[in-house]
Amino acid sequence: MKKRLLIGVIALMIFSMGTNAQTNSPKKGILLITFGTSYPEARKAFDNIEEEVKKNWPDIDVFWAYTSRFIRKKLAKQGIQIDSPSEALAKMGEAGYTHIAAQSLHIIPGAEFHDVAHTVKGFSRVQKGLEKTTMGRPLVSKHEDLERMARFFTEQFPIATDDEAVVLMGHGTHHEANIYYPGFQYYLSDLSDRHYVATVEGYPSLDNVIKQLKKEHIQKVTLTPFMSVAGDHAQNDMAGDEKDSWKSQLEAEGFEVNIVMKGLAEYDEVVDIWMDHLNEVFDEL
Ligand code: CO
């Protein structure tokens, strides 16, 4: 009798251990990854994205990581602690998250995007307890993305008179994905002959675009960033008072310049594209 009871207890223990392991339910989380910005007024763009994510996934916790060490250090000195992607993934793993969908807030699939995608995808093999990690595509990587962005810019910045043009400031890169910028120009040109994209560090340059503006007899130029936030590049390289800012260069060439200081993440239509990419990889979890 006693023996049977003992066997029963042991069996129950084994059974409950087994079910315990099986009912260890998945815990899903979302990680948003961006280069980062140290401009407090530029961070409202990130708040807008977070709001959208929470609207779409009300029950899922949202975390942030900045890839830029320089910006993380600068913010740390102001008492603002922000994780790198690997720090955030490790912390989430420690906190019991088993499935993580990360979304890149980068614009093109350049060097930074690929680096961080490797980190995210490889992390499930490094961090115990993390079963699956996925990574959403940047803003423009497929035909549909480029079409949507070209439509967005031409609708958001309509041209009133024939002597007006809109010039977008992209970042540009030494990476082969820089081809996305002249590629995007084709999508823009398909809809408008008054919308241009130029880059700070790649091709096409502002000089390339100035040549086009003169050819088209443009007099008024609206400048706005083709970047997730209106941060350092937008404030200084685009709209700064220094002689070599885009605004100064255009004014020196005789153009009337109007600035729209708004990062892409501040527009819901653009955030929707990132959200669609996040949705694709969240579904894979
Ligand atoms: Co830069």
Tab-separated table of C-alpha atoms and ligand atoms in Angstrom:
chain	number	residue	atom	x	y	z
A	1	MET	CA	0.000	0.000	0.000
A	2	LYS	CA	2.720	2.436	1.100
A	3	LYS	CA	4.854	1.382	-1.838
A	4	ARG	CA	2.049	2.057	-4.278
A	5	LEU	CA	1.523	5.507	-2.790
A	6	LEU	CA	5.224	6.259	-3.109
A	7	ILE	CA	5.215	5.184	-6.745
A	8	GLY	CA	2.157	7.343	-7.256
A	9	VAL	CA	3.853	10.385	-5.707
A	10	ILE	CA	7.006	9.846	-7.756
A	11	ALA	CA	4.943	9.404	-10.909
A	12	LEU	CA	3.059	12.596	-10.139
A	13	MET	CA	6.319	14.456	-9.562
A	14	ILE	CA	7.761	13.255	-12.848
A	15	PHE	CA	4.512	14.087	-14.606
A	16	SER	CA	4.391	17.591	-13.179
A	17	MET	CA	8.068	18.169	-14.031
A	18	GLY	CA	7.312	17.102	-17.566
A	19	THR	CA	4.295	19.354	-17.913
A	20	ASN	CA	6.173	22.195	-16.274
A	21	ALA	CA	8.778	22.111	-18.988
A	22	GLN	CA	6.100	21.890	-21.653
A	23	THR	CA	3.931	24.701	-20.328
A	24	ASN	CA	6.930	27.038	-20.162
A	25	SER	CA	5.006	29.369	-22.450
A	26	PRO	CA	6.771	31.607	-24.946
A	27	LYS	CA	7.341	35.194	-23.926
A	28	LYS	CA	7.490	37.522	-26.912
A	29	GLY	CA	9.102	40.932	-27.039
A	30	ILE	CA	9.803	43.663	-29.572
A	31	LEU	CA	13.147	45.413	-29.891
A	32	LEU	CA	13.407	48.632	-31.899
A	33	ILE	CA	16.886	49.360	-33.171
A	34	THR	CA	18.117	52.686	-34.495
A	35	PHE	CA	21.382	54.531	-34.978
A	36	GLY	CA	20.144	56.869	-32.240
A	37	THR	CA	20.153	60.603	-31.716
A	38	SER	CA	21.351	62.905	-28.970
A	39	TYR	CA	18.881	65.628	-29.964
A	40	PRO	CA	16.017	65.626	-27.440
A	41	GLU	CA	13.675	67.319	-29.921
A	42	ALA	CA	14.501	64.652	-32.522
A	43	ARG	CA	13.528	61.871	-30.130
A	44	LYS	CA	9.823	62.709	-30.503
A	45	ALA	CA	10.091	60.775	-33.754
A	46	PHE	CA	10.981	57.683	-31.718
A	47	ASP	CA	8.070	58.313	-29.339
A	48	ASN	CA	5.783	58.332	-32.353
A	49	ILE	CA	7.083	54.935	-33.482
A	50	GLU	CA	6.723	53.463	-30.005
A	51	GLU	CA	3.121	54.636	-29.852
A	52	GLU	CA	2.399	52.947	-33.183
A	53	VAL	CA	4.022	49.695	-32.046
A	54	LYS	CA	1.977	49.702	-28.838
A	55	LYS	CA	-1.177	50.332	-30.816
A	56	ASN	CA	-0.454	47.328	-33.035
A	57	TRP	CA	0.849	45.008	-30.285
A	58	PRO	CA	-0.825	46.182	-27.064
A	59	ASP	CA	0.244	43.122	-25.040
A	60	ILE	CA	3.886	43.034	-26.098
A	61	ASP	CA	6.712	44.803	-24.264
A	62	VAL	CA	8.789	47.201	-26.371
A	63	PHE	CA	12.516	47.812	-25.906
A	64	TRP	CA	14.992	50.154	-27.604
A	65	ALA	CA	18.620	49.884	-28.653
A	66	TYR	CA	20.947	52.418	-30.311
A	67	THR	CA	23.760	51.179	-32.516
A	68	SER	CA	25.855	54.333	-32.135
A	69	ARG	CA	28.347	53.991	-29.301
A	70	PHE	CA	29.171	57.690	-29.583
A	71	ILE	CA	25.550	58.684	-28.981
A	72	ARG	CA	25.069	56.139	-26.173
A	73	LYS	CA	28.139	57.544	-24.400
A	74	LYS	CA	26.987	61.110	-24.887
A	75	LEU	CA	23.550	60.295	-23.469
A	76	ALA	CA	25.057	58.344	-20.557
A	77	LYS	CA	26.857	61.539	-19.495
A	78	GLN	CA	23.417	63.197	-19.305
A	79	GLY	CA	22.154	60.296	-17.192
A	80	ILE	CA	20.208	58.631	-20.020
A	81	GLN	CA	21.023	54.930	-20.218
A	82	ILE	CA	20.420	53.289	-23.604
A	83	ASP	CA	21.472	49.760	-24.547
A	84	SER	CA	23.393	48.583	-27.560
A	85	PRO	CA	21.559	45.883	-29.562
A	86	SER	CA	23.512	43.054	-27.905
A	87	GLU	CA	23.024	44.520	-24.420
A	88	ALA	CA	19.291	44.800	-25.019
A	89	LEU	CA	19.043	41.247	-26.382
A	90	ALA	CA	21.014	39.845	-23.426
A	91	LYS	CA	18.832	41.719	-20.924
A	92	MET	CA	15.663	40.530	-22.625
A	93	GLY	CA	16.978	36.960	-22.583
A	94	GLU	CA	17.761	37.275	-18.856
A	95	ALA	CA	14.282	38.673	-18.240
A	96	GLY	CA	12.772	35.497	-19.705
A	97	TYR	CA	11.857	36.562	-23.235
A	98	THR	CA	11.990	33.521	-25.507
A	99	HIS	CA	11.007	35.101	-28.835
A	100	ILE	CA	12.140	38.532	-29.991
A	101	ALA	CA	11.184	40.419	-33.132
A	102	ALA	CA	13.607	43.263	-33.787
A	103	GLN	CA	12.844	46.081	-36.191
A	104	SER	CA	15.536	48.135	-37.819
A	105	LEU	CA	14.667	51.805	-38.155
A	106	HIS	CA	17.384	52.212	-40.732
A	107	ILE	CA	16.501	53.601	-44.148
A	108	ILE	CA	18.396	51.296	-46.503
A	109	PRO	CA	20.000	47.855	-46.044
A	110	GLY	CA	23.499	49.285	-45.679
A	111	ALA	CA	26.485	48.282	-43.544
A	112	GLU	CA	24.834	49.176	-40.257
A	113	PHE	CA	21.664	47.265	-41.023
A	114	HIS	CA	23.593	44.118	-41.979
A	115	ASP	CA	25.783	44.308	-38.866
A	116	VAL	CA	22.836	44.573	-36.557
A	117	ALA	CA	20.867	41.902	-38.448
A	118	HIS	CA	23.755	39.464	-37.835
A	119	THR	CA	23.768	40.344	-34.144
A	120	VAL	CA	20.014	39.818	-33.816
A	121	LYS	CA	19.828	36.614	-35.834
A	122	GLY	CA	22.861	35.062	-34.113
A	123	PHE	CA	21.782	35.949	-30.601
A	124	SER	CA	19.395	33.042	-30.136
A	125	ARG	CA	22.457	30.771	-30.321
A	126	VAL	CA	24.378	32.806	-27.740
A	127	GLN	CA	21.771	33.637	-25.108
A	128	LYS	CA	20.336	30.706	-23.155
A	129	GLY	CA	16.548	30.694	-23.114
A	130	LEU	CA	16.230	32.754	-26.273
A	131	GLU	CA	14.604	30.447	-28.786
A	132	LYS	CA	14.026	32.681	-31.748
A	133	THR	CA	15.059	36.133	-32.907
A	134	THR	CA	13.940	37.772	-36.124
A	135	MET	CA	14.845	41.055	-37.770
A	136	GLY	CA	12.588	43.318	-39.832
A	137	ARG	CA	13.758	44.966	-43.047
A	138	PRO	CA	14.746	48.641	-43.147
A	139	LEU	CA	12.442	51.298	-44.607
A	140	VAL	CA	13.260	50.782	-48.278
A	141	SER	CA	14.531	47.467	-49.544
A	142	LYS	CA	11.819	46.116	-51.852
A	143	HIS	CA	10.142	47.597	-54.922
A	144	GLU	CA	6.872	48.225	-53.012
A	145	ASP	CA	8.710	50.169	-50.280
A	146	LEU	CA	10.328	52.491	-52.805
A	147	GLU	CA	7.009	52.995	-54.565
A	148	ARG	CA	5.272	53.811	-51.283
A	149	MET	CA	7.993	56.270	-50.263
A	150	ALA	CA	7.977	58.025	-53.639
A	151	ARG	CA	4.196	58.356	-53.446
A	152	PHE	CA	4.463	59.622	-49.873
A	153	PHE	CA	6.977	62.380	-50.687
A	154	THR	CA	5.189	63.612	-53.787
A	155	GLU	CA	1.868	63.775	-51.888
A	156	GLN	CA	3.303	65.198	-48.664
A	157	PHE	CA	5.272	67.887	-50.536
A	158	PRO	CA	3.135	68.892	-53.504
A	159	ILE	CA	4.544	71.405	-55.961
A	160	ALA	CA	2.540	74.638	-56.257
A	161	THR	CA	4.433	76.459	-59.000
A	162	ASP	CA	6.721	75.312	-61.768
A	163	ASP	CA	9.813	77.012	-60.310
A	164	GLU	CA	9.625	74.981	-57.089
A	165	ALA	CA	11.377	71.745	-56.143
A	166	VAL	CA	11.788	69.475	-53.135
A	167	VAL	CA	15.217	68.115	-52.213
A	168	LEU	CA	15.475	65.226	-49.772
A	169	MET	CA	18.624	64.821	-47.715
A	170	GLY	CA	19.635	61.178	-47.527
A	171	HIS	CA	22.641	59.932	-45.573
A	172	GLY	CA	24.519	58.006	-48.258
A	173	THR	CA	27.131	55.342	-47.657
A	174	HIS	CA	30.323	53.759	-48.984
A	175	HIS	CA	28.381	50.452	-48.851
A	176	GLU	CA	27.121	49.012	-52.146
A	177	ALA	CA	23.540	49.626	-50.951
A	178	ASN	CA	24.138	53.326	-51.713
A	179	ILE	CA	22.587	52.422	-55.072
A	180	TYR	CA	19.217	52.732	-53.292
A	181	TYR	CA	19.528	56.531	-53.432
A	182	PRO	CA	19.902	56.945	-57.209
A	183	GLY	CA	17.439	54.041	-57.421
A	184	PHE	CA	14.923	55.960	-55.341
A	185	GLN	CA	15.401	58.973	-57.611
A	186	TYR	CA	14.003	56.891	-60.461
A	187	TYR	CA	10.851	56.138	-58.449
A	188	LEU	CA	10.510	59.835	-57.607
A	189	SER	CA	11.083	60.876	-61.226
A	190	ASP	CA	8.384	58.475	-62.318
A	191	LEU	CA	5.858	60.573	-60.366
A	192	SER	CA	7.376	64.048	-60.497
A	193	ASP	CA	10.142	66.050	-62.142
A	194	ARG	CA	10.327	68.343	-59.113
A	195	HIS	CA	11.372	65.881	-56.365
A	196	TYR	CA	15.030	65.035	-55.845
A	197	VAL	CA	17.154	63.047	-53.461
A	198	ALA	CA	20.784	63.873	-52.638
A	199	THR	CA	23.102	62.420	-49.990
A	200	VAL	CA	25.595	63.724	-47.442
A	201	GLU	CA	28.130	60.935	-47.830
A	202	GLY	CA	27.295	59.120	-51.058
A	203	TYR	CA	25.917	59.557	-54.577
A	204	PRO	CA	24.098	61.631	-55.749
A	205	SER	CA	25.634	64.647	-54.026
A	206	LEU	CA	24.055	68.066	-53.616
A	207	ASP	CA	26.156	69.261	-56.582
A	208	ASN	CA	24.551	66.620	-58.788
A	209	VAL	CA	21.113	67.859	-57.775
A	210	ILE	CA	22.002	71.560	-58.128
A	211	LYS	CA	22.876	70.821	-61.769
A	212	GLN	CA	19.373	69.379	-62.263
A	213	LEU	CA	17.701	72.291	-60.467
A	214	LYS	CA	19.414	74.770	-62.785
A	215	LYS	CA	18.490	72.770	-65.849
A	216	GLU	CA	14.838	72.872	-64.707
A	217	HIS	CA	14.993	76.628	-63.908
A	218	ILE	CA	14.025	76.040	-60.281
A	219	GLN	CA	14.068	79.050	-57.940
A	220	LYS	CA	12.573	77.813	-54.697
A	221	VAL	CA	13.792	74.694	-52.922
A	222	THR	CA	12.234	72.890	-49.978
A	223	LEU	CA	14.822	70.913	-48.029
A	224	THR	CA	13.827	68.043	-45.752
A	225	PRO	CA	15.554	64.947	-44.312
A	226	PHE	CA	15.282	61.468	-45.819
A	227	MET	CA	16.382	60.139	-42.424
A	228	SER	CA	14.457	58.651	-39.507
A	229	VAL	CA	14.963	61.698	-37.286
A	230	ALA	CA	15.783	65.362	-37.821
A	231	GLY	CA	19.013	65.035	-35.847
A	232	ASP	CA	22.570	66.217	-36.268
A	233	HIS	CA	22.770	65.930	-40.082
A	234	ALA	CA	19.459	67.735	-40.550
A	235	GLN	CA	20.218	70.489	-38.024
A	236	ASN	CA	23.779	71.164	-39.168
A	237	ASP	CA	24.618	69.709	-42.594
A	238	MET	CA	21.199	70.501	-44.026
A	239	ALA	CA	19.896	73.613	-42.290
A	240	GLY	CA	22.909	75.013	-40.405
A	241	ASP	CA	24.233	78.554	-40.869
A	242	GLU	CA	27.746	77.337	-41.723
A	243	LYS	CA	28.939	78.142	-45.246
A	244	ASP	CA	28.984	74.490	-46.308
A	245	SER	CA	25.479	73.543	-45.119
A	246	TRP	CA	23.070	72.618	-47.914
A	247	LYS	CA	20.939	75.641	-47.121
A	248	SER	CA	23.933	77.987	-47.428
A	249	GLN	CA	25.192	76.313	-50.600
A	250	LEU	CA	21.775	76.548	-52.249
A	251	GLU	CA	21.347	80.171	-51.177
A	252	ALA	CA	24.810	80.985	-52.534
A	253	GLU	CA	23.628	79.538	-55.859
A	254	GLY	CA	20.656	81.935	-55.794
A	255	PHE	CA	17.884	79.579	-54.643
A	256	GLU	CA	15.260	80.554	-52.100
A	257	VAL	CA	15.348	77.849	-49.402
A	258	ASN	CA	12.551	76.580	-47.205
A	259	ILE	CA	13.340	74.031	-44.469
A	260	VAL	CA	10.993	71.310	-43.208
A	261	MET	CA	12.652	69.995	-40.055
A	262	LYS	CA	10.845	66.723	-39.657
A	263	GLY	CA	12.269	63.199	-39.461
A	264	LEU	CA	10.612	60.341	-41.360
A	265	ALA	CA	9.558	58.639	-38.133
A	266	GLU	CA	7.295	61.625	-37.400
A	267	TYR	CA	5.024	60.721	-40.339
A	268	ASP	CA	2.503	57.959	-39.682
A	269	GLU	CA	2.479	56.931	-43.376
A	270	VAL	CA	6.211	56.223	-43.154
A	271	VAL	CA	6.007	54.503	-39.774
A	272	ASP	CA	3.361	52.239	-41.341
A	273	ILE	CA	6.013	50.865	-43.710
A	274	TRP	CA	8.301	49.968	-40.813
A	275	MET	CA	5.296	48.475	-38.991
A	276	ASP	CA	4.495	46.276	-41.987
A	277	HIS	CA	8.080	45.010	-41.947
A	278	LEU	CA	7.872	44.335	-38.212
A	279	ASN	CA	4.584	42.533	-38.742
A	280	GLU	CA	6.233	40.203	-41.284
A	281	VAL	CA	8.887	39.078	-38.792
A	282	PHE	CA	6.633	39.093	-35.734
A	283	ASP	CA	4.459	36.556	-37.540
A	284	GLU	CA	7.521	34.326	-37.948
A	285	LEU	CA	8.012	34.031	-34.177
B	1	CO	CO	26.140	60.268	-40.303
